[in-house]
Amino acid sequence: MVATALVVMIWLAVVAESDRRTARIPNRLLWPGVLAVVVGGLTAPHVLIAALAGAVPYLLAFTRRWCGGADVKLGFVLGGLLAHPVAALLMVALAQVGVLIGHRRGGPVRRPHGPTLILAAVLVLAIG
């Protein structure tokens, strides 16, 4: 279990750094997580429900071009990792607070969202 958590933390750090540096998250980094959530959801349907709760708000934003497709997939994976729909929605809400704080501080209007979303998921995990 500890080894799995360590692998997931390293993976999240790689995803966040990729997005921070390039404003892109390559599919090759996201699809393994998507597959893991789908496979896990086959035996634990609440995982898929939580994944959808994490992805649907980003899917709606994606249709308005407010975020990228990678954010939709990352929301799906992180929602699945949280494994509870309310936790996934809290993650989305916290990520949006992070976006608002970032805009308030100035800087580029368009900035990578992956690191903020990952931080929000970690905060939700930390508060239990």
Short mmCIF file of C-alpha atoms in Angstrom, two decimals:
data_model
loop_
_atom_site.label_atom_id
_atom_site.label_comp_id
_atom_site.label_asym_id
_atom_site.label_seq_id
_atom_site.Cartn_x
_atom_site.Cartn_y
_atom_site.Cartn_z
CA MET A 1 0.00 0.00 0.00
CA VAL A 2 2.81 2.43 0.87
CA ALA A 3 4.60 1.60 -2.38
CA THR A 4 1.42 2.30 -4.36
CA ALA A 5 0.93 5.63 -2.60
CA LEU A 6 4.55 6.55 -3.33
CA VAL A 7 4.14 5.70 -7.02
CA VAL A 8 0.95 7.79 -7.19
CA MET A 9 2.66 10.75 -5.47
CA ILE A 10 5.60 10.61 -7.88
CA TRP A 11 3.20 10.35 -10.82
CA LEU A 12 1.25 13.38 -9.59
CA ALA A 13 4.47 15.36 -9.19
CA VAL A 14 5.50 14.50 -12.77
CA VAL A 15 2.06 15.49 -14.10
CA ALA A 16 2.08 18.78 -12.18
CA GLU A 17 5.60 19.66 -13.30
CA SER A 18 4.83 18.80 -16.92
CA ASP A 19 1.81 21.10 -16.87
CA ARG A 20 3.68 23.85 -15.01
CA ARG A 21 6.57 23.84 -17.48
CA THR A 22 4.76 23.31 -20.77
CA ALA A 23 1.08 24.11 -20.04
CA ARG A 24 0.33 20.62 -21.34
CA ILE A 25 -0.15 17.19 -19.82
CA PRO A 26 0.69 14.49 -22.35
CA ASN A 27 -1.88 11.73 -22.79
CA ARG A 28 0.85 9.16 -22.16
CA LEU A 29 0.95 10.43 -18.57
CA LEU A 30 -2.82 10.46 -18.09
CA TRP A 31 -4.12 7.31 -19.79
CA PRO A 32 -2.55 4.89 -17.25
CA GLY A 33 -4.39 6.75 -14.48
CA VAL A 34 -7.64 6.74 -16.43
CA LEU A 35 -7.27 3.00 -17.03
CA ALA A 36 -6.50 2.34 -13.36
CA VAL A 37 -9.61 4.24 -12.26
CA VAL A 38 -11.82 2.42 -14.78
CA VAL A 39 -10.45 -0.99 -13.75
CA GLY A 40 -10.84 -0.11 -10.07
CA GLY A 41 -14.35 1.12 -10.75
CA LEU A 42 -15.36 -2.26 -12.16
CA THR A 43 -15.27 -3.73 -8.66
CA ALA A 44 -16.05 -0.52 -6.76
CA PRO A 45 -18.67 1.52 -8.65
CA HIS A 46 -18.38 4.43 -6.21
CA VAL A 47 -14.90 5.02 -7.66
CA LEU A 48 -16.38 5.59 -11.13
CA ILE A 49 -19.09 7.84 -9.71
CA ALA A 50 -16.44 9.91 -7.91
CA ALA A 51 -14.33 10.00 -11.08
CA LEU A 52 -17.28 11.35 -13.03
CA ALA A 53 -17.96 13.91 -10.30
CA GLY A 54 -14.37 15.09 -10.73
CA ALA A 55 -14.50 15.10 -14.54
CA VAL A 56 -17.95 16.43 -15.48
CA PRO A 57 -17.35 20.03 -14.28
CA TYR A 58 -14.18 20.09 -16.38
CA LEU A 59 -15.97 18.53 -19.32
CA LEU A 60 -18.50 21.37 -19.17
CA ALA A 61 -15.66 23.90 -18.93
CA PHE A 62 -13.89 22.19 -21.83
CA THR A 63 -16.94 22.67 -24.06
CA ARG A 64 -16.60 26.42 -23.36
CA ARG A 65 -12.82 26.28 -23.99
CA TRP A 66 -12.14 27.30 -20.41
CA CYS A 67 -9.82 24.34 -19.84
CA GLY A 68 -8.03 21.67 -21.81
CA GLY A 69 -8.89 18.04 -22.38
CA ALA A 70 -6.11 16.97 -20.06
CA ASP A 71 -7.88 18.77 -17.20
CA VAL A 72 -10.97 16.64 -17.87
CA LYS A 73 -8.92 13.43 -17.72
CA LEU A 74 -7.00 14.61 -14.66
CA GLY A 75 -10.27 15.48 -12.90
CA PHE A 76 -11.50 11.96 -13.71
CA VAL A 77 -8.38 10.31 -12.31
CA LEU A 78 -8.20 12.46 -9.19
CA GLY A 79 -11.92 12.05 -8.52
CA GLY A 80 -11.42 8.30 -8.78
CA LEU A 81 -8.47 8.43 -6.40
CA LEU A 82 -10.60 10.32 -3.88
CA ALA A 83 -13.24 7.59 -4.34
CA HIS A 84 -16.13 9.69 -3.03
CA PRO A 85 -18.31 12.01 -5.14
CA VAL A 86 -18.55 14.72 -2.49
CA ALA A 87 -14.77 14.68 -2.05
CA ALA A 88 -14.35 14.98 -5.83
CA LEU A 89 -16.70 17.96 -5.97
CA LEU A 90 -14.88 19.56 -3.04
CA MET A 91 -11.64 19.07 -4.99
CA VAL A 92 -13.12 20.88 -7.99
CA ALA A 93 -14.35 23.73 -5.77
CA LEU A 94 -10.97 24.09 -4.04
CA ALA A 95 -9.20 24.09 -7.40
CA GLN A 96 -11.42 26.96 -8.53
CA VAL A 97 -10.56 28.88 -5.38
CA GLY A 98 -6.92 28.35 -6.31
CA VAL A 99 -7.61 29.73 -9.79
CA LEU A 100 -9.29 32.81 -8.31
CA ILE A 101 -6.35 33.40 -5.97
CA GLY A 102 -3.98 33.07 -8.91
CA HIS A 103 -5.93 35.60 -10.95
CA ARG A 104 -6.08 38.00 -8.02
CA ARG A 105 -2.29 37.86 -7.66
CA GLY A 106 -1.82 38.86 -11.29
CA GLY A 107 0.33 37.27 -13.92
CA PRO A 108 -0.79 35.51 -17.07
CA VAL A 109 -4.51 35.02 -17.52
CA ARG A 110 -4.02 31.55 -18.96
CA ARG A 111 -2.01 29.37 -16.63
CA PRO A 112 -1.73 25.62 -16.16
CA HIS A 113 -4.53 24.19 -14.05
CA GLY A 114 -3.10 20.73 -13.35
CA PRO A 115 -0.92 21.73 -10.40
CA THR A 116 -3.84 23.55 -8.76
CA LEU A 117 -6.14 20.58 -9.29
CA ILE A 118 -3.57 18.17 -7.88
CA LEU A 119 -3.00 20.40 -4.84
CA ALA A 120 -6.77 20.56 -4.29
CA ALA A 121 -6.98 16.74 -4.37
CA VAL A 122 -4.11 16.46 -1.88
CA LEU A 123 -5.83 18.96 0.43
CA VAL A 124 -9.09 17.00 0.26
CA LEU A 125 -7.19 13.80 1.11
CA ALA A 126 -5.47 15.58 3.99
CA ILE A 127 -8.70 16.84 5.55
CA GLY A 128 -10.17 13.39 5.21
#
